[in-house]
Amino acid sequence: MHASEPGTGADDIYSMRASLAPNVVFREFPSETVVLNLATGTYHGVNPVGGRILALLEELPSIRALVAQLAAEFDRPSEVIARDLAEFCHALSDRGLIELCATD
Amino acid sequence: MRTPPTVRQAFGLRVAAAPAIPAAPAPAGSRRPLVRIGSGTADARAGEPEETVWTTVIDQQPVEVRRAPDGALAIVFGRQGTFHVSADASSIHAAARAGADPARWQRFLLDTVLWCTALQHGQVALHAAAVAGPGGAVGIAAGTGGGKTSLAAELVRRGAALLADDILVLTSERVLLAHPAPHVMNLDVRAPAALRRALGRPLATLDGECWLEVARGATAPTPLRAVFLLERTPGGSAAAIRTVDRPLIELTTHAVTLPGLPIAHARRRFEIVADIVATVPIWRLTAGAALPPARLADALEDALAQAAPVA
């Protein structure tokens, strides 16, 4: 199940809040961000943009807010950011690295 | 009258024992965790269910580490006896069997039991030798038999102070610090006699190794300056220094752990290794297996001389 367009549909990821899963840690470096699932011992590498997303995850109240922040930082159209971010978040969620929950 | 215990430092711990553990410096302060070593022949933990978490062979003796449900460890050293580390790692009970070889027993305590206890205390360690010089501590990570002791011995011969022969404990509070291990080294008996004399005094010869106390050992935790990942190849006539592509993941492969440690230890290990990667240069030092340690030491010193000082 993947995201619909921003602001539409019942399974709207953009209204959800993302947070780092318990027992997941990460550290940003110039060339990549390294993510470690402490429970499984599995490492993941994401590019600097992915690292920036992880750093912002728990600062912002929703994925929609994250889209707006990234669109401003990277000066890219919101629609492009939204699609890429939804895909990225689903990938992280599928790997057990983040948790997505409905906002109130 | 019983001799009061003497406190020494090793692997980021203060260790109180009577007599004092050999070849270990006095503690630099009183902030480090305290571990008391006692001895006797009784097995105080007989009958408690324990899970085997690690088996290996050390000094040609089978070694088994068992963990009780409360976290206490029983470290069985072949037929020599068992070291019991309490659940809170504040004490080690050394239960030697009758006829245990005193030198083997002592070497096992210094080379294995103490760092296991340090891990129980939450310390983070690399499988690495290390020496301290004017610019700080230099770690040399490699697997068993990878040549880190030979290279460290050459650097000590050249004037560096030994921090660790095999296991390097690191802390990262305001500064990344490398903590002294006991000032002992295990050199192949075929190592030049002149080198062995230059390094220190022999404690025992065990299984083709000369176990010696190094005269020039670091006496205080030392800021970390650089880490070299040592790689020996079948051929090659020169030592080469290269950068490491994914240093955090590579350096983590040299981290030491024991099964059953809490997940908080894995988190701390990640943070400290990440701090190392973010703070100090990490290089791969590749050299043919036949290349003498002096050539590796030359390459290492050249790399350090060309690097910018760590802030």
mmCIF file of C-alpha atoms in Angstrom:
data_model
loop_
_atom_site.group_PDB
_atom_site.id
_atom_site.type_symbol
_atom_site.label_atom_id
_atom_site.label_comp_id
_atom_site.label_asym_id
_atom_site.label_seq_id
_atom_site.Cartn_x
_atom_site.Cartn_y
_atom_site.Cartn_z
ATOM 1 C CA MET A 1 0.000 0.000 0.000
ATOM 2 C CA HIS A 2 1.586 3.226 -1.032
ATOM 3 C CA ALA A 3 0.703 6.863 -0.691
ATOM 4 C CA SER A 4 -2.037 8.657 -2.514
ATOM 5 C CA GLU A 5 -1.545 12.288 -3.491
ATOM 6 C CA PRO A 6 -1.024 14.659 -0.640
ATOM 7 C CA GLY A 7 -4.155 15.355 1.368
ATOM 8 C CA THR A 8 -6.376 12.727 -0.240
ATOM 9 C CA GLY A 9 -7.579 9.211 0.551
ATOM 10 C CA ALA A 10 -8.032 7.135 3.633
ATOM 11 C CA ASP A 11 -4.489 5.744 3.642
ATOM 12 C CA ASP A 12 -2.929 9.139 3.533
ATOM 13 C CA ILE A 13 0.667 8.835 4.672
ATOM 14 C CA TYR A 14 1.034 12.590 4.624
ATOM 15 C CA SER A 15 -1.204 13.018 7.618
ATOM 16 C CA MET A 16 0.805 10.496 9.557
ATOM 17 C CA ARG A 17 3.643 11.171 11.929
ATOM 18 C CA ALA A 18 6.924 9.314 11.544
ATOM 19 C CA SER A 19 9.321 8.468 14.319
ATOM 20 C CA LEU A 20 12.474 6.460 14.623
ATOM 21 C CA ALA A 21 11.703 2.895 15.715
ATOM 22 C CA PRO A 22 12.858 1.853 19.171
ATOM 23 C CA ASN A 23 16.358 0.401 19.135
ATOM 24 C CA VAL A 24 17.290 2.241 15.948
ATOM 25 C CA VAL A 25 20.147 4.732 15.968
ATOM 26 C CA PHE A 26 21.792 6.725 13.235
ATOM 27 C CA ARG A 27 24.718 9.066 12.699
ATOM 28 C CA GLU A 28 25.207 11.528 9.870
ATOM 29 C CA PHE A 29 28.515 11.767 8.052
ATOM 30 C CA PRO A 30 29.407 13.929 5.025
ATOM 31 C CA SER A 31 29.110 11.069 2.526
ATOM 32 C CA GLU A 32 26.294 9.031 4.063
ATOM 33 C CA THR A 33 24.133 8.483 7.086
ATOM 34 C CA VAL A 34 24.578 5.131 8.781
ATOM 35 C CA VAL A 35 21.537 3.592 10.405
ATOM 36 C CA LEU A 36 21.758 0.650 12.786
ATOM 37 C CA ASN A 37 18.959 -1.564 14.041
ATOM 38 C CA LEU A 38 20.369 -2.477 17.458
ATOM 39 C CA ALA A 39 18.034 -5.420 17.862
ATOM 40 C CA THR A 40 19.021 -7.141 14.619
ATOM 41 C CA GLY A 41 22.550 -5.741 14.193
ATOM 42 C CA THR A 42 21.715 -4.766 10.609
ATOM 43 C CA TYR A 43 23.296 -1.640 9.158
ATOM 44 C CA HIS A 44 21.740 0.537 6.466
ATOM 45 C CA GLY A 45 23.294 3.429 4.567
ATOM 46 C CA VAL A 46 21.290 6.352 3.237
ATOM 47 C CA ASN A 47 22.487 9.323 1.227
ATOM 48 C CA PRO A 48 22.809 12.780 2.799
ATOM 49 C CA VAL A 49 19.250 13.736 1.827
ATOM 50 C CA GLY A 50 17.970 10.611 3.546
ATOM 51 C CA GLY A 51 20.054 11.547 6.548
ATOM 52 C CA ARG A 52 18.487 14.973 6.614
ATOM 53 C CA ILE A 53 15.032 13.362 6.543
ATOM 54 C CA LEU A 54 15.890 11.136 9.496
ATOM 55 C CA ALA A 55 17.162 14.137 11.420
ATOM 56 C CA LEU A 56 13.883 16.009 10.789
ATOM 57 C CA LEU A 57 11.523 13.105 11.428
ATOM 58 C CA GLU A 58 10.822 13.700 15.078
ATOM 59 C CA GLU A 59 10.992 17.478 14.866
ATOM 60 C CA LEU A 60 7.942 17.826 12.640
ATOM 61 C CA PRO A 61 4.347 16.826 13.430
ATOM 62 C CA SER A 62 3.535 15.051 10.156
ATOM 63 C CA ILE A 63 4.885 13.809 6.860
ATOM 64 C CA ARG A 64 3.026 16.700 5.224
ATOM 65 C CA ALA A 65 5.049 19.143 7.316
ATOM 66 C CA LEU A 66 8.197 17.278 6.357
ATOM 67 C CA VAL A 67 7.294 17.698 2.671
ATOM 68 C CA ALA A 68 6.948 21.437 3.142
ATOM 69 C CA GLN A 69 10.245 21.694 5.007
ATOM 70 C CA LEU A 70 12.178 19.694 2.423
ATOM 71 C CA ALA A 71 10.599 21.532 -0.508
ATOM 72 C CA ALA A 72 11.821 24.790 1.013
ATOM 73 C CA GLU A 73 15.302 23.475 1.886
ATOM 74 C CA PHE A 74 15.963 21.879 -1.466
ATOM 75 C CA ASP A 75 13.930 24.309 -3.581
ATOM 76 C CA ARG A 76 12.042 21.513 -5.320
ATOM 77 C CA PRO A 77 8.315 21.179 -6.204
ATOM 78 C CA SER A 78 6.255 19.806 -3.360
ATOM 79 C CA GLU A 79 4.680 17.146 -5.582
ATOM 80 C CA VAL A 80 8.087 15.656 -6.402
ATOM 81 C CA ILE A 81 9.213 15.781 -2.795
ATOM 82 C CA ALA A 82 5.944 14.204 -1.659
ATOM 83 C CA ARG A 83 6.217 11.202 -3.959
ATOM 84 C CA ASP A 84 9.880 10.587 -3.177
ATOM 85 C CA LEU A 85 9.387 11.049 0.554
ATOM 86 C CA ALA A 86 6.433 8.658 0.677
ATOM 87 C CA GLU A 87 8.436 6.012 -1.128
ATOM 88 C CA PHE A 88 11.397 6.569 1.211
ATOM 89 C CA CYS A 89 9.271 6.409 4.346
ATOM 90 C CA HIS A 90 7.581 3.206 3.230
ATOM 91 C CA ALA A 91 11.001 1.683 2.546
ATOM 92 C CA LEU A 92 12.236 2.651 5.995
ATOM 93 C CA SER A 93 9.043 1.361 7.580
ATOM 94 C CA ASP A 94 9.270 -1.918 5.702
ATOM 95 C CA ARG A 95 12.777 -2.361 7.139
ATOM 96 C CA GLY A 96 11.578 -1.666 10.655
ATOM 97 C CA LEU A 97 13.588 1.536 10.929
ATOM 98 C CA ILE A 98 10.720 3.991 11.417
ATOM 99 C CA GLU A 99 7.193 3.814 12.712
ATOM 100 C CA LEU A 100 4.231 5.570 11.106
ATOM 101 C CA CYS A 101 1.246 6.477 13.188
ATOM 102 C CA ALA A 102 -1.876 8.536 12.679
ATOM 103 C CA THR A 103 -1.833 12.010 14.111
ATOM 104 C CA ASP A 104 -4.679 13.172 16.337
ATOM 105 C CA MET B 1 47.654 -10.444 58.686
ATOM 106 C CA ARG B 2 46.067 -10.174 55.245
ATOM 107 C CA THR B 3 47.663 -7.806 52.782
ATOM 108 C CA PRO B 4 45.313 -4.915 52.007
ATOM 109 C CA PRO B 5 44.336 -4.699 48.351
ATOM 110 C CA THR B 6 46.183 -2.367 46.010
ATOM 111 C CA VAL B 7 44.261 -0.521 43.343
ATOM 112 C CA ARG B 8 45.488 -0.436 39.765
ATOM 113 C CA GLN B 9 43.853 0.659 36.511
ATOM 114 C CA ALA B 10 43.124 -1.597 33.549
ATOM 115 C CA PHE B 11 40.633 -1.439 30.666
ATOM 116 C CA GLY B 12 38.903 1.638 32.052
ATOM 117 C CA LEU B 13 38.437 0.031 35.480
ATOM 118 C CA ARG B 14 40.023 0.416 38.876
ATOM 119 C CA VAL B 15 41.048 -3.049 40.001
ATOM 120 C CA ALA B 16 41.643 -3.791 43.688
ATOM 121 C CA ALA B 17 43.561 -6.984 44.425
ATOM 122 C CA ALA B 18 46.016 -8.385 46.936
ATOM 123 C CA PRO B 19 48.640 -8.782 45.746
ATOM 124 C CA ALA B 20 48.182 -6.069 43.130
ATOM 125 C CA ILE B 21 47.674 -7.168 39.554
ATOM 126 C CA PRO B 22 51.063 -6.926 37.888
ATOM 127 C CA ALA B 23 52.105 -4.634 35.107
ATOM 128 C CA ALA B 24 49.245 -2.199 35.614
ATOM 129 C CA PRO B 25 49.571 1.484 36.477
ATOM 130 C CA ALA B 26 48.049 3.226 39.463
ATOM 131 C CA PRO B 27 44.661 4.773 38.677
ATOM 132 C CA ALA B 28 44.664 8.311 37.326
ATOM 133 C CA GLY B 29 41.636 9.242 39.430
ATOM 134 C CA SER B 30 38.706 7.706 41.259
ATOM 135 C CA ARG B 31 35.931 8.072 38.694
ATOM 136 C CA ARG B 32 36.311 4.723 36.999
ATOM 137 C CA PRO B 33 34.295 1.701 38.196
ATOM 138 C CA LEU B 34 35.919 -0.390 40.922
ATOM 139 C CA VAL B 35 36.329 -4.144 40.658
ATOM 140 C CA ARG B 36 37.615 -6.248 43.567
ATOM 141 C CA ILE B 37 39.431 -9.499 42.908
ATOM 142 C CA GLY B 38 39.310 -12.275 45.469
ATOM 143 C CA SER B 39 40.492 -15.830 45.248
ATOM 144 C CA GLY B 40 39.689 -19.239 46.636
ATOM 145 C CA THR B 41 39.065 -22.759 45.533
ATOM 146 C CA ALA B 42 35.334 -23.093 46.166
ATOM 147 C CA ASP B 43 32.921 -22.810 43.247
ATOM 148 C CA ALA B 44 30.473 -20.341 44.799
ATOM 149 C CA ARG B 45 27.942 -20.578 42.004
ATOM 150 C CA ALA B 46 27.586 -24.354 41.674
ATOM 151 C CA GLY B 47 24.065 -25.365 40.690
ATOM 152 C CA GLU B 48 22.924 -22.090 39.127
ATOM 153 C CA PRO B 49 21.577 -22.415 35.581
ATOM 154 C CA GLU B 50 23.947 -20.799 33.109
ATOM 155 C CA GLU B 51 23.919 -20.349 29.364
ATOM 156 C CA THR B 52 27.097 -20.779 27.369
ATOM 157 C CA VAL B 53 27.596 -17.547 25.444
ATOM 158 C CA TRP B 54 31.106 -17.946 24.084
ATOM 159 C CA THR B 55 33.583 -20.740 23.542
ATOM 160 C CA THR B 56 37.119 -20.408 22.257
ATOM 161 C CA VAL B 57 40.630 -21.719 22.792
ATOM 162 C CA ILE B 58 43.218 -19.600 24.591
ATOM 163 C CA ASP B 59 46.702 -20.788 25.491
ATOM 164 C CA GLN B 60 45.689 -24.175 24.095
ATOM 165 C CA GLN B 61 43.020 -24.382 26.802
ATOM 166 C CA PRO B 62 39.307 -24.597 26.030
ATOM 167 C CA VAL B 63 37.571 -21.511 27.317
ATOM 168 C CA GLU B 64 33.878 -21.317 28.020
ATOM 169 C CA VAL B 65 32.007 -18.202 29.120
ATOM 170 C CA ARG B 66 28.666 -18.893 30.764
ATOM 171 C CA ARG B 67 26.095 -16.309 31.752
ATOM 172 C CA ALA B 68 23.615 -16.762 34.599
ATOM 173 C CA PRO B 69 20.084 -15.317 34.418
ATOM 174 C CA ASP B 70 21.127 -12.409 36.641
ATOM 175 C CA GLY B 71 23.970 -11.557 34.248
ATOM 176 C CA ALA B 72 26.828 -12.980 36.297
ATOM 177 C CA LEU B 73 29.584 -14.667 34.321
ATOM 178 C CA ALA B 74 31.504 -17.864 34.855
ATOM 179 C CA ILE B 75 34.669 -17.878 32.729
ATOM 180 C CA VAL B 76 36.016 -21.408 32.665
ATOM 181 C CA PHE B 77 39.676 -21.634 31.721
ATOM 182 C CA GLY B 78 40.284 -25.217 30.712
ATOM 183 C CA ARG B 79 41.413 -27.334 33.632
ATOM 184 C CA GLN B 80 43.014 -24.352 35.339
ATOM 185 C CA GLY B 81 39.860 -23.138 37.061
ATOM 186 C CA THR B 82 37.025 -20.654 36.828
ATOM 187 C CA PHE B 83 36.701 -16.913 37.258
ATOM 188 C CA HIS B 84 33.314 -15.760 38.512
ATOM 189 C CA VAL B 85 32.289 -12.203 37.678
ATOM 190 C CA SER B 86 29.432 -10.944 39.816
ATOM 191 C CA ALA B 87 26.204 -9.771 38.219
ATOM 192 C CA ASP B 88 27.053 -6.114 38.861
ATOM 193 C CA ALA B 89 30.666 -6.770 37.776
ATOM 194 C CA SER B 90 31.973 -5.275 41.005
ATOM 195 C CA SER B 91 33.866 -8.417 41.957
ATOM 196 C CA ILE B 92 35.810 -11.272 40.423
ATOM 197 C CA HIS B 93 36.225 -14.501 42.345
ATOM 198 C CA ALA B 94 39.211 -16.435 41.052
ATOM 199 C CA ALA B 95 38.711 -20.134 41.784
ATOM 200 C CA ALA B 96 41.854 -21.948 40.667
ATOM 201 C CA ARG B 97 41.959 -25.713 40.606
ATOM 202 C CA ALA B 98 44.687 -27.549 42.450
ATOM 203 C CA GLY B 99 47.722 -27.715 40.219
ATOM 204 C CA ALA B 100 46.778 -24.690 38.121
ATOM 205 C CA ASP B 101 49.751 -23.114 36.377
ATOM 206 C CA PRO B 102 50.251 -19.752 38.133
ATOM 207 C CA ALA B 103 51.639 -18.001 35.047
ATOM 208 C CA ARG B 104 48.846 -19.196 32.773
ATOM 209 C CA TRP B 105 46.285 -18.304 35.395
ATOM 210 C CA GLN B 106 47.636 -14.809 35.804
ATOM 211 C CA ARG B 107 47.957 -14.218 32.077
ATOM 212 C CA PHE B 108 44.365 -15.312 31.527
ATOM 213 C CA LEU B 109 43.183 -12.909 34.226
ATOM 214 C CA LEU B 110 45.059 -9.990 32.696
ATOM 215 C CA ASP B 111 44.488 -10.820 29.035
ATOM 216 C CA THR B 112 40.891 -12.081 29.080
ATOM 217 C CA VAL B 113 38.953 -11.914 32.353
ATOM 218 C CA LEU B 114 39.552 -8.228 32.989
ATOM 219 C CA TRP B 115 38.280 -7.043 29.613
ATOM 220 C CA CYS B 116 35.248 -9.315 29.860
ATOM 221 C CA THR B 117 34.573 -7.602 33.173
ATOM 222 C CA ALA B 118 35.064 -4.217 31.536
ATOM 223 C CA LEU B 119 32.398 -5.088 28.961
ATOM 224 C CA GLN B 120 30.079 -6.104 31.792
ATOM 225 C CA HIS B 121 30.591 -2.578 33.122
ATOM 226 C CA GLY B 122 29.440 -1.155 29.816
ATOM 227 C CA GLN B 123 32.863 -0.319 28.486
ATOM 228 C CA VAL B 124 33.346 -0.328 24.725
ATOM 229 C CA ALA B 125 36.413 -2.024 23.283
ATOM 230 C CA LEU B 126 38.138 -2.732 20.005
ATOM 231 C CA HIS B 127 40.230 -5.762 19.139
ATOM 232 C CA ALA B 128 43.263 -3.551 18.736
ATOM 233 C CA ALA B 129 46.710 -2.815 20.022
ATOM 234 C CA ALA B 130 47.526 0.783 20.839
ATOM 235 C CA VAL B 131 50.492 2.945 21.695
ATOM 236 C CA ALA B 132 50.738 6.460 23.058
ATOM 237 C CA GLY B 133 53.043 9.059 21.555
ATOM 238 C CA PRO B 134 53.451 12.824 21.674
ATOM 239 C CA GLY B 135 50.339 13.394 19.535
ATOM 240 C CA GLY B 136 48.092 10.959 21.369
ATOM 241 C CA ALA B 137 47.004 7.347 21.143
ATOM 242 C CA VAL B 138 47.230 5.347 17.941
ATOM 243 C CA GLY B 139 45.070 2.251 17.613
ATOM 244 C CA ILE B 140 46.040 -0.708 15.430
ATOM 245 C CA ALA B 141 43.059 -2.942 14.721
ATOM 246 C CA ALA B 142 43.432 -6.400 13.246
ATOM 247 C CA GLY B 143 42.219 -9.893 13.839
ATOM 248 C CA THR B 144 44.125 -12.481 15.836
ATOM 249 C CA GLY B 145 47.486 -13.123 14.211
ATOM 250 C CA GLY B 146 47.166 -10.011 12.085
ATOM 251 C CA GLY B 147 50.427 -8.455 13.241
ATOM 252 C CA LYS B 148 49.198 -5.747 15.586
ATOM 253 C CA THR B 149 51.438 -6.904 18.459
ATOM 254 C CA SER B 150 54.550 -6.939 16.266
ATOM 255 C CA LEU B 151 53.801 -3.462 14.979
ATOM 256 C CA ALA B 152 53.030 -2.147 18.468
ATOM 257 C CA ALA B 153 56.263 -3.705 19.761
ATOM 258 C CA GLU B 154 58.259 -1.920 17.065
ATOM 259 C CA LEU B 155 56.596 1.389 17.914
ATOM 260 C CA VAL B 156 57.339 0.886 21.625
ATOM 261 C CA ARG B 157 60.942 0.074 20.735
ATOM 262 C CA ARG B 158 61.029 3.421 18.915
ATOM 263 C CA GLY B 159 59.868 5.291 21.987
ATOM 264 C CA ALA B 160 56.074 5.044 22.167
ATOM 265 C CA ALA B 161 54.371 3.851 25.370
ATOM 266 C CA LEU B 162 52.249 0.720 25.291
ATOM 267 C CA LEU B 163 48.539 1.280 25.903
ATOM 268 C CA ALA B 164 47.234 -2.136 24.936
ATOM 269 C CA ASP B 165 48.455 -5.310 23.296
ATOM 270 C CA ASP B 166 45.156 -6.790 22.169
ATOM 271 C CA ILE B 167 42.048 -5.121 23.613
ATOM 272 C CA LEU B 168 41.605 -1.341 23.598
ATOM 273 C CA VAL B 169 38.917 0.226 25.765
ATOM 274 C CA LEU B 170 37.658 3.616 24.617
ATOM 275 C CA THR B 171 35.419 6.171 26.246
ATOM 276 C CA SER B 172 33.858 9.239 24.692
ATOM 277 C CA GLU B 173 32.801 11.871 27.178
ATOM 278 C CA ARG B 174 34.220 15.279 26.387
ATOM 279 C CA VAL B 175 37.205 13.674 24.667
ATOM 280 C CA LEU B 176 37.802 10.306 23.023
ATOM 281 C CA LEU B 177 40.118 8.502 25.418
ATOM 282 C CA ALA B 178 42.064 5.259 25.017
ATOM 283 C CA HIS B 179 42.489 3.491 28.359
ATOM 284 C CA PRO B 180 45.583 1.548 29.411
ATOM 285 C CA ALA B 181 45.467 -2.210 29.589
ATOM 286 C CA PRO B 182 48.049 -4.057 31.707
ATOM 287 C CA HIS B 183 51.489 -3.390 30.249
ATOM 288 C CA VAL B 184 52.060 -6.886 28.954
ATOM 289 C CA MET B 185 52.737 -8.302 25.531
ATOM 290 C CA ASN B 186 52.816 -11.748 24.041
ATOM 291 C CA LEU B 187 55.682 -12.019 21.582
ATOM 292 C CA ASP B 188 56.607 -15.024 19.540
ATOM 293 C CA VAL B 189 59.671 -16.678 21.116
ATOM 294 C CA ARG B 190 61.291 -16.341 17.707
ATOM 295 C CA ALA B 191 61.177 -12.548 17.998
ATOM 296 C CA PRO B 192 64.730 -11.162 18.282
ATOM 297 C CA ALA B 193 66.100 -11.439 21.789
ATOM 298 C CA ALA B 194 67.335 -7.861 21.532
ATOM 299 C CA LEU B 195 63.757 -6.681 20.916
ATOM 300 C CA ARG B 196 62.438 -8.620 23.868
ATOM 301 C CA ARG B 197 65.150 -7.186 26.128
ATOM 302 C CA ALA B 198 64.461 -3.683 24.833
ATOM 303 C CA LEU B 199 60.745 -3.994 25.604
ATOM 304 C CA GLY B 200 60.861 -5.264 29.143
ATOM 305 C CA ARG B 201 61.270 -8.280 31.382
ATOM 306 C CA PRO B 202 59.943 -11.744 30.661
ATOM 307 C CA LEU B 203 57.209 -13.029 32.949
ATOM 308 C CA ALA B 204 56.875 -16.518 31.477
ATOM 309 C CA THR B 205 57.250 -18.545 28.329
ATOM 310 C CA LEU B 206 53.972 -20.230 27.442
ATOM 311 C CA ASP B 207 53.201 -22.239 24.324
ATOM 312 C CA GLY B 208 55.803 -20.653 22.092
ATOM 313 C CA GLU B 209 55.104 -17.131 23.316
ATOM 314 C CA CYS B 210 57.171 -14.917 25.525
ATOM 315 C CA TRP B 211 54.847 -13.120 27.910
ATOM 316 C CA LEU B 212 56.612 -10.037 29.035
ATOM 317 C CA GLU B 213 56.020 -6.950 31.112
ATOM 318 C CA VAL B 214 56.666 -3.861 29.025
ATOM 319 C CA ALA B 215 58.802 -1.262 30.751
ATOM 320 C CA ARG B 216 57.378 1.713 28.878
ATOM 321 C CA GLY B 217 53.631 1.676 29.397
ATOM 322 C CA ALA B 218 51.105 4.492 29.313
ATOM 323 C CA THR B 219 49.980 5.445 32.798
ATOM 324 C CA ALA B 220 46.874 7.461 32.000
ATOM 325 C CA PRO B 221 43.964 7.484 29.551
ATOM 326 C CA THR B 222 45.203 9.148 26.368
ATOM 327 C CA PRO B 223 43.296 11.156 23.727
ATOM 328 C CA LEU B 224 42.872 9.132 20.548
ATOM 329 C CA ARG B 225 44.782 10.451 17.568
ATOM 330 C CA ALA B 226 44.279 7.893 14.777
ATOM 331 C CA VAL B 227 43.252 4.337 14.026
ATOM 332 C CA PHE B 228 44.907 2.015 11.532
ATOM 333 C CA LEU B 229 43.129 -1.062 10.186
ATOM 334 C CA LEU B 230 45.972 -3.491 9.598
ATOM 335 C CA GLU B 231 45.645 -5.846 6.660
ATOM 336 C CA ARG B 232 48.318 -8.392 5.692
ATOM 337 C CA THR B 233 48.401 -9.853 2.226
ATOM 338 C CA PRO B 234 50.174 -12.979 0.935
ATOM 339 C CA GLY B 235 52.531 -10.956 -1.239
ATOM 340 C CA GLY B 236 53.611 -7.355 -1.602
ATOM 341 C CA SER B 237 56.893 -5.586 -1.009
ATOM 342 C CA ALA B 238 55.686 -2.306 0.370
ATOM 343 C CA ALA B 239 53.346 -0.981 3.009
ATOM 344 C CA ALA B 240 50.503 1.121 1.658
ATOM 345 C CA ILE B 241 48.231 3.562 3.440
ATOM 346 C CA ARG B 242 44.720 4.087 2.083
ATOM 347 C CA THR B 243 41.557 5.742 3.265
ATOM 348 C CA VAL B 244 38.657 3.541 4.327
ATOM 349 C CA ASP B 245 35.412 3.740 2.344
ATOM 350 C CA ARG B 246 32.895 2.932 5.054
ATOM 351 C CA PRO B 247 34.864 3.449 8.247
ATOM 352 C CA LEU B 248 32.004 3.109 10.737
ATOM 353 C CA ILE B 249 30.956 -0.287 9.480
ATOM 354 C CA GLU B 250 34.543 -1.478 9.057
ATOM 355 C CA LEU B 251 35.622 -0.296 12.477
ATOM 356 C CA THR B 252 32.586 -1.944 14.053
ATOM 357 C CA THR B 253 33.807 -5.313 12.769
ATOM 358 C CA HIS B 254 36.734 -4.849 15.169
ATOM 359 C CA ALA B 255 34.517 -4.077 18.154
ATOM 360 C CA VAL B 256 34.550 -6.639 20.947
ATOM 361 C CA THR B 257 31.340 -7.891 22.473
ATOM 362 C CA LEU B 258 29.870 -10.745 24.471
ATOM 363 C CA PRO B 259 26.450 -12.283 23.826
ATOM 364 C CA GLY B 260 23.879 -11.346 26.432
ATOM 365 C CA LEU B 261 25.015 -7.781 26.996
ATOM 366 C CA PRO B 262 22.084 -5.345 27.214
ATOM 367 C CA ILE B 263 21.040 -3.450 24.123
ATOM 368 C CA ALA B 264 22.222 -0.264 25.790
ATOM 369 C CA HIS B 265 25.760 -1.596 25.289
ATOM 370 C CA ALA B 266 25.189 -1.932 21.545
ATOM 371 C CA ARG B 267 23.899 1.648 21.496
ATOM 372 C CA ARG B 268 26.943 2.912 23.383
ATOM 373 C CA ARG B 269 29.234 0.959 21.085
ATOM 374 C CA PHE B 270 27.615 2.538 18.031
ATOM 375 C CA GLU B 271 27.939 6.023 19.505
ATOM 376 C CA ILE B 272 31.593 5.628 20.432
ATOM 377 C CA VAL B 273 32.587 4.095 17.109
ATOM 378 C CA ALA B 274 30.691 6.888 15.341
ATOM 379 C CA ASP B 275 32.532 9.436 17.482
ATOM 380 C CA ILE B 276 35.837 7.852 16.463
ATOM 381 C CA VAL B 277 34.916 8.042 12.790
ATOM 382 C CA ALA B 278 33.794 11.644 13.123
ATOM 383 C CA THR B 279 36.844 12.751 15.075
ATOM 384 C CA VAL B 280 40.030 10.922 14.107
ATOM 385 C CA PRO B 281 41.519 9.698 10.822
ATOM 386 C CA ILE B 282 41.050 6.022 10.071
ATOM 387 C CA TRP B 283 43.422 4.458 7.588
ATOM 388 C CA ARG B 284 43.942 1.037 6.123
ATOM 389 C CA LEU B 285 47.566 -0.100 6.392
ATOM 390 C CA THR B 286 48.143 -2.904 3.929
ATOM 391 C CA ALA B 287 51.384 -4.843 3.818
ATOM 392 C CA GLY B 288 52.713 -8.177 2.656
ATOM 393 C CA ALA B 289 52.890 -10.807 5.350
ATOM 394 C CA ALA B 290 56.664 -11.029 5.037
ATOM 395 C CA LEU B 291 57.284 -7.320 5.392
ATOM 396 C CA PRO B 292 59.117 -6.608 8.664
ATOM 397 C CA PRO B 293 57.343 -4.540 11.335
ATOM 398 C CA ALA B 294 59.863 -1.728 10.889
ATOM 399 C CA ARG B 295 58.554 -1.034 7.380
ATOM 400 C CA LEU B 296 54.973 -0.917 8.643
ATOM 401 C CA ALA B 297 56.018 1.394 11.439
ATOM 402 C CA ASP B 298 57.706 3.693 8.905
ATOM 403 C CA ALA B 299 54.504 3.893 6.852
ATOM 404 C CA LEU B 300 52.410 4.501 9.945
ATOM 405 C CA GLU B 301 54.656 7.283 11.193
ATOM 406 C CA ASP B 302 54.716 8.929 7.765
ATOM 407 C CA ALA B 303 50.915 8.944 7.649
ATOM 408 C CA LEU B 304 50.698 10.485 11.116
ATOM 409 C CA ALA B 305 53.279 13.125 10.243
ATOM 410 C CA GLN B 306 51.287 14.215 7.202
ATOM 411 C CA ALA B 307 47.923 14.285 8.915
ATOM 412 C CA ALA B 308 46.507 17.389 10.503
ATOM 413 C CA PRO B 309 46.465 17.302 14.314
ATOM 414 C CA VAL B 310 43.169 16.217 15.849
ATOM 415 C CA ALA B 311 41.315 19.217 17.265
#
